[in-house]
Amino acid sequence: MSASPSVEFFPMDLPEKGVLVVFAGEGAALAGSVPAAIADRVARAATTNAFKGKSLATLDLLAPGGVELDRVLVVGLKSDTAYGEEDWLKVGGTIAAKTKGAEAITIWCDAADGALAAVDAARIAAGMLLRAYTFDLYKSKKGKKAGDDEPEPDVASAVSFAVADVAAAKAAFETEKAIADGVVLARDLVNEPANVLGPIEYADRIAALSEHGLAVEILDEAAMTELKMGALLGVAQGSPRPARIAILRWDGGPDGEAPVAFVGKGVVFDTGGISIKPAGSMDEMKGDMGGSAAVVGLMRALAARKAKVNAIGIVGLVENSVDGLAQRPGDIVTAMSGTTIEVLNTDAEGRLVLADALWYCQNRFKPKFMIDLATLTGAIIVALGNHQAGLFSNNDELAERLHAAGKTTGEKVWRLPLGPEYDKMIEGKFADIKNIGSGRAAGSITAAQFLQRFVNDLPWAHLDIAGTAMGSPANEYNQSWASGYGVRLLNRLVADHYETA
Ligand code: BES
Ligand code: MN
Ligand code: ZN
């Protein structure tokens, strides 16, 4: 959303201006390629400042005399254990933060134990782009310095990477940039207020992604009525803004191969309906479409990096509002699957939206697996805080793959149980099932059990991202309320296991 720096890759020649970023390993050891004058300066400063090259520690120095640079920024890199995907983003985010406002910076991609891999340099660049993100669309004066004609850029405006293999770094950056753009799209969608992003506007934005080679199909209310999506439509009926389902398709894999599928909760605003939410922090419910935003961002990323996979994204876009036609507690709706549902709490709406979206997805596309993402329950925040998403799955292999992808991307997941004892808690009194459990016990699990009622015998995972899609703590590569959580996690899952060579 905010201005992001230009990123270029060059061979390893010393620049003549701006800030030079060099990496230091254990004991502040530098690469042999760092010019002696600079290495000397760093060695002396490291002693005085007790700089030991600890991971992500920095040392900001004036350039030594005789060198045509302004500053040298030393950044600690851990060399004893390999960095994962997220660690490189943190390196980039740290550099961006420490060089804020600089005109030109050059990152010297060589370390004491050897040159950085092309993909690692590219991930540093992606970390800088993600750090540069702010949602300032509605700020009359961009940036911090009020009164200026031109706001101060959040990060350096031009970033150069001095790398061993320019072509390889450029190619790697195309991929990493595609992923970062997907994350930024997800953040933008979550940050956008609900008056601007209703279901129709959201569907329009998704349709515009065809520019990246995605095939997009939109189902309107008539189409959903035809399909008998009574669960989703019941949620939408209290809002004058009609619901939509968007189906995104990326065919990058072999013809006819079953797709992988991602399904997202896209409640553009959740008032709670007649079971209305308390006023405090209700504004945050503009982010109740975070699951859908992750799906949309992921699909954009897969398309932009031309992933060798067939993938489907399905998002249910509705507003859970409250007017004279809104559904009431006690109403009974019939889902597309034929299952009847007692709506005992109109604020448990996400599962109603997903019930029809999941059923539609598995029956129409017969995917290899389905993963749904949803800001589904407050209870998951009670359990896991804002640090990990809840994972529920009927398939150990899929769950383990997600867990591994979470570890390297830093978009962590923690598995919680499913089971018949929990399923019993959603048995209906007047209908097949009810949309809440009994009391507050195991709230995130009973929500997941509800979803499982709409999943047949195929590998499925549910990610409850109520705590991670928004309001998670700021870090090196995200300073925004909306994190874009899920895009990198699922991109990694696809890249590691579901792409043809
Ligand atoms: N969108 C909310 C869950 C949520 C809460 C997301 C906080 C992000 C932050 C969801 O629709 C909801 O209201 N869930 C209820 C379920 C309850 C009525 C069984 C909840 O968690 O309280
Ligand atoms: Mn709700
Ligand atoms: Zn909700």
Short mmCIF file of C-alpha atoms and ligand atoms in Angstrom, two decimals:
data_model
loop_
_atom_site.label_atom_id
_atom_site.label_comp_id
_atom_site.label_asym_id
_atom_site.label_seq_id
_atom_site.Cartn_x
_atom_site.Cartn_y
_atom_site.Cartn_z
CA MET A 1 0.00 0.00 0.00
CA SER A 2 2.75 2.42 1.00
CA ALA A 3 5.67 3.19 -1.30
CA SER A 4 8.07 0.28 -1.51
CA PRO A 5 11.73 0.49 -2.50
CA SER A 6 13.10 -0.44 -5.89
CA VAL A 7 15.19 -3.60 -5.69
CA GLU A 8 18.12 -4.33 -8.00
CA PHE A 9 20.86 -6.94 -8.17
CA PHE A 10 24.46 -6.23 -9.17
CA PRO A 11 27.79 -8.02 -9.21
CA MET A 12 30.00 -7.52 -6.17
CA ASP A 13 31.48 -4.06 -6.75
CA LEU A 14 31.84 -1.55 -3.96
CA PRO A 15 29.22 1.21 -4.34
CA GLU A 16 30.25 4.88 -4.36
CA LYS A 17 27.55 6.32 -2.18
CA GLY A 18 24.93 5.65 0.47
CA VAL A 19 24.85 2.94 3.09
CA LEU A 20 26.72 -0.34 2.74
CA VAL A 21 25.25 -3.27 4.65
CA VAL A 22 27.68 -6.04 5.55
CA PHE A 23 27.05 -9.26 7.44
CA ALA A 24 28.99 -10.37 10.46
CA GLY A 25 29.13 -13.88 11.81
CA GLU A 26 30.22 -15.12 15.19
CA GLY A 27 32.87 -12.86 16.78
CA ALA A 28 31.94 -10.16 14.25
CA ALA A 29 33.77 -12.03 11.50
CA LEU A 30 33.29 -10.50 8.05
CA ALA A 31 33.55 -11.93 4.55
CA GLY A 32 37.01 -11.74 3.02
CA SER A 33 35.55 -9.66 0.19
CA VAL A 34 34.81 -6.69 2.48
CA PRO A 35 37.45 -4.00 1.73
CA ALA A 36 40.19 -3.73 4.34
CA ALA A 37 39.41 -0.12 5.34
CA ILE A 38 35.84 -1.09 6.19
CA ALA A 39 36.83 -4.35 7.87
CA ASP A 40 39.25 -2.39 10.10
CA ARG A 41 36.60 0.11 11.07
CA VAL A 42 34.15 -2.68 11.90
CA ALA A 43 36.74 -4.60 13.93
CA ARG A 44 37.54 -1.54 16.08
CA ALA A 45 33.88 -0.57 16.55
CA ALA A 46 32.94 -4.15 17.38
CA THR A 47 35.42 -4.14 20.26
CA THR A 48 34.24 -0.82 21.67
CA ASN A 49 30.56 -1.71 21.30
CA ALA A 50 30.84 -5.33 22.39
CA PHE A 51 29.28 -6.31 19.07
CA LYS A 52 29.62 -10.06 18.67
CA GLY A 53 27.68 -10.63 15.48
CA LYS A 54 24.68 -12.05 17.30
CA SER A 55 21.80 -12.86 14.96
CA LEU A 56 19.97 -9.66 13.90
CA ALA A 57 22.14 -7.44 16.14
CA THR A 58 23.25 -4.30 14.30
CA LEU A 59 26.09 -1.84 14.43
CA ASP A 60 25.66 1.47 12.61
CA LEU A 61 28.96 3.15 11.66
CA LEU A 62 30.18 6.18 9.77
CA ALA A 63 32.15 5.02 6.75
CA PRO A 64 35.92 5.23 7.19
CA GLY A 65 37.89 7.97 5.42
CA GLY A 66 38.95 7.19 1.89
CA VAL A 67 35.74 5.30 1.11
CA GLU A 68 33.02 7.09 -0.85
CA LEU A 69 30.20 5.83 1.34
CA ASP A 70 28.17 7.55 4.05
CA ARG A 71 27.61 4.71 6.47
CA VAL A 72 28.24 1.07 7.07
CA LEU A 73 25.56 -1.03 8.74
CA VAL A 74 26.80 -4.31 10.19
CA VAL A 75 24.15 -6.99 10.68
CA GLY A 76 24.70 -10.17 12.67
CA LEU A 77 23.98 -13.42 10.85
CA LYS A 78 23.80 -16.71 12.64
CA SER A 79 26.16 -19.16 11.01
CA ASP A 80 26.05 -22.23 13.25
CA THR A 81 22.44 -23.20 12.45
CA ALA A 82 20.79 -22.68 9.11
CA TYR A 83 18.21 -19.95 8.88
CA GLY A 84 14.69 -20.85 7.81
CA GLU A 85 12.55 -18.87 5.41
CA GLU A 86 11.32 -16.51 8.11
CA ASP A 87 14.81 -15.72 9.44
CA TRP A 88 15.82 -14.19 6.11
CA LEU A 89 12.69 -12.02 6.14
CA LYS A 90 13.74 -10.87 9.60
CA VAL A 91 17.17 -9.95 8.29
CA GLY A 92 15.54 -7.88 5.55
CA GLY A 93 13.09 -6.28 7.96
CA THR A 94 15.90 -5.39 10.34
CA ILE A 95 17.92 -3.78 7.55
CA ALA A 96 14.89 -1.83 6.36
CA ALA A 97 14.20 -0.52 9.85
CA LYS A 98 17.82 0.52 10.40
CA THR A 99 18.19 2.29 7.06
CA LYS A 100 14.89 4.15 7.14
CA GLY A 101 15.10 7.35 5.12
CA ALA A 102 18.43 6.48 3.44
CA GLU A 103 18.51 7.29 -0.25
CA ALA A 104 20.50 4.35 -1.46
CA ILE A 105 21.67 1.23 0.26
CA THR A 106 23.75 -1.67 -0.95
CA ILE A 107 23.62 -5.06 0.69
CA TRP A 108 26.88 -6.95 0.40
CA CYS A 109 25.69 -10.57 0.11
CA ASP A 110 28.79 -12.30 1.34
CA ALA A 111 29.55 -13.64 4.81
CA ALA A 112 32.53 -15.08 6.63
CA ASP A 113 31.39 -18.61 5.84
CA GLY A 114 30.64 -17.93 2.19
CA ALA A 115 28.41 -16.05 -0.24
CA LEU A 116 24.68 -15.91 0.49
CA ALA A 117 22.54 -18.18 -1.66
CA ALA A 118 20.48 -16.40 -4.30
CA VAL A 119 17.22 -17.37 -2.61
CA ASP A 120 18.42 -15.98 0.72
CA ALA A 121 19.32 -12.62 -0.84
CA ALA A 122 15.89 -12.62 -2.48
CA ARG A 123 14.22 -13.31 0.87
CA ILE A 124 16.10 -10.43 2.47
CA ALA A 125 14.65 -8.23 -0.27
CA ALA A 126 11.16 -9.62 0.37
CA GLY A 127 11.58 -8.91 4.09
CA MET A 128 12.35 -5.30 3.26
CA LEU A 129 9.24 -4.99 1.11
CA LEU A 130 7.08 -6.48 3.85
CA ARG A 131 8.62 -4.19 6.46
CA ALA A 132 7.90 -1.19 4.21
CA TYR A 133 4.17 -1.94 4.27
CA THR A 134 1.84 0.49 6.00
CA PHE A 135 -1.85 0.90 5.31
CA ASP A 136 -1.96 4.67 4.81
CA LEU A 137 -4.60 4.82 2.09
CA TYR A 138 -6.88 7.01 4.18
CA LYS A 139 -4.22 9.24 5.73
CA SER A 140 -4.35 12.65 4.08
CA LYS A 141 -0.69 13.10 4.93
CA LYS A 142 1.35 10.01 4.21
CA GLY A 143 4.36 9.22 6.35
CA LYS A 144 5.31 10.61 9.73
CA LYS A 145 6.40 14.16 8.89
CA ALA A 146 3.21 16.20 8.77
CA GLY A 147 3.34 19.32 6.64
CA ASP A 148 5.82 18.11 4.03
CA ASP A 149 4.87 17.91 0.38
CA GLU A 150 6.54 14.55 0.04
CA PRO A 151 6.25 12.17 2.96
CA GLU A 152 9.37 10.53 4.24
CA PRO A 153 9.71 7.05 2.74
CA ASP A 154 9.34 4.26 5.21
CA VAL A 155 12.47 2.54 4.00
CA ALA A 156 15.30 3.38 1.65
CA SER A 157 13.93 4.23 -1.79
CA ALA A 158 16.54 2.24 -3.71
CA VAL A 159 17.99 -1.04 -2.53
CA SER A 160 20.83 -2.75 -4.36
CA PHE A 161 22.08 -6.23 -3.67
CA ALA A 162 25.68 -7.05 -4.48
CA VAL A 163 25.52 -10.77 -5.25
CA ALA A 164 27.74 -13.55 -6.59
CA ASP A 165 25.21 -14.69 -9.21
CA VAL A 166 23.06 -11.85 -10.50
CA ALA A 167 20.86 -13.95 -12.79
CA ALA A 168 20.09 -16.47 -10.05
CA ALA A 169 19.27 -13.73 -7.54
CA LYS A 170 16.96 -11.97 -10.00
CA ALA A 171 15.12 -15.20 -10.73
CA ALA A 172 14.78 -16.01 -7.03
CA PHE A 173 13.49 -12.52 -6.34
CA GLU A 174 10.72 -12.90 -8.90
CA THR A 175 9.41 -15.80 -6.85
CA GLU A 176 9.87 -14.11 -3.47
CA LYS A 177 8.32 -10.89 -4.76
CA ALA A 178 5.27 -12.83 -5.98
CA ILE A 179 4.83 -14.26 -2.49
CA ALA A 180 5.35 -10.89 -0.79
CA ASP A 181 2.80 -9.29 -3.13
CA GLY A 182 0.32 -11.98 -2.06
CA VAL A 183 0.97 -11.16 1.59
CA VAL A 184 0.54 -7.44 0.91
CA LEU A 185 -2.75 -8.10 -0.90
CA ALA A 186 -4.02 -10.11 2.07
CA ARG A 187 -2.99 -7.33 4.48
CA ASP A 188 -4.70 -4.69 2.34
CA LEU A 189 -7.95 -6.65 2.21
CA VAL A 190 -8.00 -7.17 5.99
CA ASN A 191 -7.09 -3.55 6.77
CA GLU A 192 -9.73 -2.19 4.40
CA PRO A 193 -12.84 -1.00 6.27
CA ALA A 194 -16.14 -2.77 5.69
CA ASN A 195 -17.90 0.29 4.25
CA VAL A 196 -15.43 0.16 1.39
CA LEU A 197 -15.13 -3.62 1.13
CA GLY A 198 -18.60 -5.16 1.03
CA PRO A 199 -19.15 -8.56 -0.59
CA ILE A 200 -19.69 -7.06 -4.04
CA GLU A 201 -16.67 -4.77 -3.91
CA TYR A 202 -14.60 -7.65 -2.61
CA ALA A 203 -15.77 -9.91 -5.44
CA ASP A 204 -14.86 -7.15 -7.91
CA ARG A 205 -11.34 -6.94 -6.52
CA ILE A 206 -10.98 -10.69 -6.83
CA ALA A 207 -12.28 -10.63 -10.41
CA ALA A 208 -9.56 -8.11 -11.24
CA LEU A 209 -6.94 -10.74 -10.34
CA SER A 210 -7.57 -12.40 -13.70
CA GLU A 211 -4.83 -10.01 -14.80
CA HIS A 212 -2.38 -12.45 -13.17
CA GLY A 213 -3.70 -15.42 -15.09
CA LEU A 214 -6.24 -16.61 -12.51
CA ALA A 215 -9.63 -17.76 -13.76
CA VAL A 216 -12.27 -16.14 -11.56
CA GLU A 217 -15.92 -17.06 -11.28
CA ILE A 218 -18.43 -15.23 -9.08
CA LEU A 219 -21.63 -16.81 -7.75
CA ASP A 220 -24.38 -14.34 -6.92
CA GLU A 221 -27.38 -14.90 -4.67
CA ALA A 222 -29.48 -16.39 -7.42
CA ALA A 223 -26.78 -18.95 -8.17
CA MET A 224 -26.38 -19.78 -4.47
CA THR A 225 -30.12 -20.12 -4.03
CA GLU A 226 -30.17 -22.48 -6.98
CA LEU A 227 -27.42 -24.50 -5.27
CA LYS A 228 -29.47 -24.53 -2.03
CA MET A 229 -26.77 -22.89 0.06
CA GLY A 230 -29.16 -22.22 2.92
CA ALA A 231 -26.50 -21.98 5.61
CA LEU A 232 -24.48 -19.25 3.91
CA LEU A 233 -27.56 -17.36 2.70
CA GLY A 234 -29.07 -17.37 6.18
CA VAL A 235 -26.09 -15.40 7.46
CA ALA A 236 -26.31 -12.92 4.59
CA GLN A 237 -30.03 -12.22 4.94
CA GLY A 238 -29.65 -9.58 7.66
CA SER A 239 -27.61 -7.29 5.44
CA PRO A 240 -28.78 -5.19 2.49
CA ARG A 241 -25.47 -6.04 0.83
CA PRO A 242 -25.91 -9.40 -0.92
CA ALA A 243 -23.49 -12.31 -0.56
CA ARG A 244 -21.09 -13.61 -3.17
CA ILE A 245 -18.89 -16.66 -3.57
CA ALA A 246 -15.68 -16.19 -5.53
CA ILE A 247 -13.90 -19.16 -7.09
CA LEU A 248 -10.31 -18.63 -8.15
CA ARG A 249 -8.53 -21.16 -10.25
CA TRP A 250 -4.86 -21.51 -11.11
CA ASP A 251 -4.01 -24.29 -13.57
CA GLY A 252 -0.24 -24.49 -13.42
CA GLY A 253 -0.02 -28.28 -13.03
CA PRO A 254 -0.59 -31.19 -15.38
CA ASP A 255 -3.86 -31.24 -17.30
CA GLY A 256 -6.56 -33.14 -15.49
CA GLU A 257 -4.63 -33.58 -12.23
CA ALA A 258 -6.83 -33.11 -9.15
CA PRO A 259 -6.35 -29.65 -7.64
CA VAL A 260 -5.41 -28.64 -4.13
CA ALA A 261 -8.14 -26.47 -2.63
CA PHE A 262 -8.26 -23.59 -0.17
CA VAL A 263 -11.48 -22.27 1.30
CA GLY A 264 -11.79 -19.00 3.21
CA LYS A 265 -14.25 -17.31 5.55
CA GLY A 266 -14.97 -13.88 4.13
CA VAL A 267 -17.28 -12.18 6.60
CA VAL A 268 -16.67 -8.57 5.59
CA PHE A 269 -18.09 -7.43 8.91
CA ASP A 270 -19.36 -9.46 11.83
CA THR A 271 -21.80 -7.58 14.06
CA GLY A 272 -22.82 -10.90 15.58
CA GLY A 273 -26.28 -10.51 14.08
CA ILE A 274 -29.19 -10.60 16.54
CA SER A 275 -26.88 -12.31 19.04
CA ILE A 276 -25.07 -9.00 18.77
CA LYS A 277 -21.49 -8.46 19.85
CA PRO A 278 -20.53 -5.98 22.58
CA ALA A 279 -19.45 -2.57 21.22
CA GLY A 280 -15.89 -2.69 22.53
CA SER A 281 -13.46 -3.59 19.73
CA MET A 282 -16.30 -4.45 17.37
CA ASP A 283 -14.44 -2.41 14.76
CA GLU A 284 -11.94 -5.27 14.57
CA MET A 285 -14.63 -7.38 12.97
CA LYS A 286 -13.80 -5.67 9.68
CA GLY A 287 -11.02 -8.25 9.69
CA ASP A 288 -13.40 -11.21 9.89
CA MET A 289 -12.56 -11.94 6.28
CA GLY A 290 -8.93 -12.75 7.11
CA GLY A 291 -9.30 -16.38 6.06
CA SER A 292 -10.56 -15.38 2.64
CA ALA A 293 -7.82 -12.76 2.33
CA ALA A 294 -5.19 -15.45 2.91
CA VAL A 295 -6.77 -17.62 0.21
CA VAL A 296 -6.91 -14.72 -2.25
CA GLY A 297 -3.34 -13.65 -1.45
CA LEU A 298 -2.13 -17.23 -1.82
CA MET A 299 -3.83 -17.67 -5.19
CA ARG A 300 -2.29 -14.42 -6.41
CA ALA A 301 1.12 -15.62 -5.23
CA LEU A 302 0.79 -19.03 -6.91
CA ALA A 303 -0.25 -17.39 -10.18
CA ALA A 304 2.41 -14.68 -10.09
CA ARG A 305 5.18 -17.20 -9.46
CA LYS A 306 3.67 -19.61 -11.98
CA ALA A 307 3.52 -22.46 -9.50
CA LYS A 308 3.40 -25.90 -11.09
CA VAL A 309 0.19 -26.89 -9.39
CA ASN A 310 -3.52 -26.92 -10.03
CA ALA A 311 -5.13 -24.91 -7.25
CA ILE A 312 -8.61 -23.76 -6.35
CA GLY A 313 -9.50 -20.95 -3.98
CA ILE A 314 -13.08 -20.53 -2.79
CA VAL A 315 -14.19 -17.68 -0.57
CA GLY A 316 -17.63 -17.05 0.93
CA LEU A 317 -18.21 -13.29 1.08
CA VAL A 318 -21.03 -12.15 3.35
CA GLU A 319 -21.86 -9.47 5.85
CA ASN A 320 -23.21 -10.67 9.19
CA SER A 321 -25.43 -7.73 9.97
CA VAL A 322 -28.72 -7.20 11.70
CA ASP A 323 -31.90 -5.81 10.23
CA GLY A 324 -35.57 -6.78 10.35
CA LEU A 325 -34.92 -9.71 8.06
CA ALA A 326 -31.90 -11.02 9.92
CA GLN A 327 -31.95 -14.66 10.95
CA ARG A 328 -33.00 -15.28 14.54
CA PRO A 329 -31.62 -17.55 17.24
CA GLY A 330 -33.63 -20.75 16.91
CA ASP A 331 -34.00 -20.52 13.15
CA ILE A 332 -33.39 -23.76 11.32
CA VAL A 333 -31.60 -23.63 7.97
CA THR A 334 -30.77 -26.38 5.49
CA ALA A 335 -27.23 -26.47 4.18
CA MET A 336 -26.38 -27.45 0.60
CA SER A 337 -25.43 -30.90 1.91
CA GLY A 338 -28.99 -31.39 3.17
CA THR A 339 -27.91 -31.20 6.81
CA THR A 340 -30.31 -29.13 8.90
CA ILE A 341 -28.84 -26.64 11.36
CA GLU A 342 -30.33 -24.93 14.37
CA VAL A 343 -28.87 -21.44 14.53
CA LEU A 344 -28.71 -21.01 18.29
CA ASN A 345 -26.28 -18.12 18.11
CA THR A 346 -26.19 -15.86 15.07
CA ASP A 347 -22.65 -14.86 16.02
CA ALA A 348 -21.40 -18.36 15.19
CA GLU A 349 -21.79 -17.43 11.51
CA GLY A 350 -18.41 -18.30 10.04
CA ARG A 351 -19.05 -22.03 10.28
CA LEU A 352 -22.38 -21.55 8.46
CA VAL A 353 -20.63 -19.79 5.61
CA LEU A 354 -17.90 -22.42 5.43
CA ALA A 355 -20.37 -25.33 5.60
CA ASP A 356 -21.69 -24.52 2.14
CA ALA A 357 -18.36 -23.38 0.72
CA LEU A 358 -16.63 -26.63 1.80
CA TRP A 359 -19.41 -28.85 0.53
CA TYR A 360 -19.48 -27.06 -2.80
CA CYS A 361 -15.70 -27.24 -3.12
CA GLN A 362 -15.33 -30.96 -2.49
CA ASN A 363 -18.24 -31.95 -4.71
CA ARG A 364 -17.44 -29.76 -7.66
CA PHE A 365 -13.64 -30.03 -7.70
CA LYS A 366 -12.83 -33.39 -6.04
CA PRO A 367 -9.60 -31.90 -4.71
CA LYS A 368 -6.56 -33.76 -3.33
CA PHE A 369 -7.20 -31.99 -0.06
CA MET A 370 -9.11 -29.02 1.30
CA ILE A 371 -7.69 -26.53 3.74
CA ASP A 372 -9.99 -23.90 5.16
CA LEU A 373 -8.89 -20.74 6.92
CA ALA A 374 -11.16 -18.70 9.16
CA THR A 375 -11.15 -16.14 11.92
CA LEU A 376 -13.56 -18.59 13.48
CA THR A 377 -13.49 -18.39 17.26
CA GLY A 378 -12.46 -16.07 20.06
CA ALA A 379 -11.69 -19.25 21.98
CA ILE A 380 -8.62 -19.93 19.82
CA ILE A 381 -7.15 -16.65 21.11
CA VAL A 382 -7.78 -17.81 24.66
CA ALA A 383 -5.94 -21.04 23.87
CA LEU A 384 -3.03 -19.90 21.70
CA GLY A 385 -2.90 -16.12 21.93
CA ASN A 386 -1.77 -14.25 18.84
CA HIS A 387 1.24 -16.44 18.14
CA GLN A 388 -0.01 -19.63 16.53
CA ALA A 389 -3.10 -20.64 14.60
CA GLY A 390 -5.24 -23.57 15.67
CA LEU A 391 -4.94 -26.58 13.38
CA PHE A 392 -7.58 -29.29 13.12
CA SER A 393 -7.30 -32.13 10.66
CA ASN A 394 -8.61 -35.56 9.75
CA ASN A 395 -5.25 -36.43 8.18
CA ASP A 396 -1.93 -36.81 9.99
CA GLU A 397 0.23 -36.36 6.92
CA LEU A 398 -1.43 -33.08 5.97
CA ALA A 399 -1.25 -31.89 9.57
CA GLU A 400 2.44 -32.71 9.81
CA ARG A 401 3.19 -30.98 6.54
CA LEU A 402 1.39 -27.87 7.73
CA HIS A 403 3.27 -27.98 11.00
CA ALA A 404 6.62 -28.17 9.17
CA ALA A 405 5.64 -25.32 6.82
CA GLY A 406 4.67 -23.30 9.89
CA LYS A 407 8.05 -23.79 11.48
CA THR A 408 10.09 -22.54 8.56
CA THR A 409 7.79 -19.67 7.58
CA GLY A 410 7.15 -18.58 11.17
CA GLU A 411 3.39 -18.83 10.47
CA LYS A 412 3.06 -21.43 13.15
CA VAL A 413 0.19 -23.84 13.76
CA TRP A 414 -0.67 -25.95 16.76
CA ARG A 415 -2.84 -29.02 16.38
CA LEU A 416 -5.89 -29.51 18.55
CA PRO A 417 -8.04 -32.62 18.69
CA LEU A 418 -11.19 -33.68 16.93
CA GLY A 419 -13.26 -36.63 18.13
CA PRO A 420 -16.69 -38.17 18.61
CA GLU A 421 -16.95 -36.83 22.17
CA TYR A 422 -16.71 -33.29 20.79
CA ASP A 423 -18.94 -34.06 17.84
CA LYS A 424 -21.65 -35.05 20.28
CA MET A 425 -21.61 -31.52 21.67
CA ILE A 426 -23.17 -30.14 18.46
CA GLU A 427 -26.04 -32.63 18.20
CA GLY A 428 -29.22 -30.65 17.51
CA LYS A 429 -32.41 -30.72 19.53
CA PHE A 430 -34.79 -29.77 16.71
CA ALA A 431 -32.44 -30.24 13.75
CA ASP A 432 -29.47 -32.43 12.81
CA ILE A 433 -26.89 -30.15 14.40
CA LYS A 434 -26.68 -26.83 16.19
CA ASN A 435 -24.19 -24.12 15.40
CA ILE A 436 -22.70 -23.84 18.89
CA GLY A 437 -21.47 -26.38 21.41
CA SER A 438 -22.81 -26.87 24.90
CA GLY A 439 -21.59 -23.96 26.96
CA ARG A 440 -18.21 -22.35 26.41
CA ALA A 441 -16.19 -25.55 26.74
CA ALA A 442 -13.91 -26.46 23.81
CA GLY A 443 -15.32 -23.64 21.68
CA SER A 444 -12.70 -23.88 18.92
CA ILE A 445 -13.00 -27.66 18.75
CA THR A 446 -16.77 -27.72 18.50
CA ALA A 447 -16.51 -25.16 15.70
CA ALA A 448 -14.08 -27.46 13.89
CA GLN A 449 -16.38 -30.45 14.49
CA PHE A 450 -19.16 -28.47 12.89
CA LEU A 451 -17.04 -27.90 9.79
CA GLN A 452 -16.11 -31.58 9.64
CA ARG A 453 -19.79 -32.40 9.23
CA PHE A 454 -19.46 -30.91 5.75
CA VAL A 455 -16.30 -32.78 4.77
CA ASN A 456 -16.50 -36.29 3.34
CA ASP A 457 -13.67 -38.74 3.14
CA LEU A 458 -10.87 -36.51 1.87
CA PRO A 459 -7.85 -35.01 3.60
CA TRP A 460 -8.95 -31.77 5.21
CA ALA A 461 -7.45 -29.25 7.57
CA HIS A 462 -9.00 -26.26 9.28
CA LEU A 463 -6.91 -23.31 10.45
CA ASP A 464 -8.50 -21.05 13.04
CA ILE A 465 -6.65 -17.78 12.47
CA ALA A 466 -8.70 -15.45 14.68
CA GLY A 467 -5.56 -14.65 16.69
CA THR A 468 -3.01 -14.51 13.89
CA ALA A 469 -4.70 -12.79 10.94
CA MET A 470 -4.85 -9.50 12.79
CA GLY A 471 -3.70 -7.92 15.99
CA SER A 472 -0.66 -10.17 16.24
CA PRO A 473 2.47 -8.50 17.64
CA ALA A 474 4.50 -6.38 15.23
CA ASN A 475 7.79 -7.96 14.19
CA GLU A 476 10.79 -7.34 11.95
CA TYR A 477 8.79 -7.79 8.75
CA ASN A 478 5.30 -6.74 9.78
CA GLN A 479 4.27 -3.51 11.45
CA SER A 480 0.64 -3.59 10.37
CA TRP A 481 -2.50 -4.65 12.20
CA ALA A 482 -3.22 -7.16 9.46
CA SER A 483 -0.43 -9.71 9.11
CA GLY A 484 -1.36 -11.50 5.90
CA TYR A 485 -1.05 -14.72 7.89
CA GLY A 486 -1.49 -17.90 5.88
CA VAL A 487 -0.17 -16.82 2.49
CA ARG A 488 3.43 -17.82 3.18
CA LEU A 489 2.42 -20.90 5.17
CA LEU A 490 0.33 -22.36 2.37
CA ASN A 491 2.68 -21.25 -0.36
CA ARG A 492 5.41 -23.24 1.40
CA LEU A 493 3.13 -26.28 1.79
CA VAL A 494 2.39 -26.23 -1.94
CA ALA A 495 6.02 -25.61 -2.94
CA ASP A 496 7.35 -28.40 -0.73
CA HIS A 497 4.83 -31.13 -1.53
CA TYR A 498 2.40 -30.47 -4.35
CA GLU A 499 4.31 -29.02 -7.27
CA THR A 500 5.45 -31.13 -10.18
CA ALA A 501 9.16 -30.84 -10.81
N1 BES B 1 -15.55 -13.70 14.05
C1 BES B 1 -15.80 -14.28 15.32
C2 BES B 1 -14.53 -14.84 15.98
C3 BES B 1 -13.46 -13.85 16.30
C4 BES B 1 -13.36 -13.33 17.58
C5 BES B 1 -12.53 -13.48 15.36
C6 BES B 1 -12.35 -12.43 17.88
C7 BES B 1 -11.52 -12.59 15.66
C8 BES B 1 -11.43 -12.07 16.93
C9 BES B 1 -16.81 -15.41 15.18
O1 BES B 1 -17.74 -15.23 14.18
C10 BES B 1 -17.55 -15.47 16.47
O2 BES B 1 -18.23 -14.53 16.78
N2 BES B 1 -17.42 -16.59 17.20
C11 BES B 1 -18.07 -16.74 18.43
C12 BES B 1 -18.62 -18.13 18.48
C13 BES B 1 -19.54 -18.36 19.64
C14 BES B 1 -20.82 -17.57 19.47
C15 BES B 1 -19.84 -19.84 19.72
C16 BES B 1 -17.05 -16.51 19.54
O3 BES B 1 -15.90 -16.88 19.36
O4 BES B 1 -17.41 -15.91 20.53
MN MN B 2 -19.40 -14.12 14.81
ZN ZN B 3 -17.18 -14.08 12.59
#
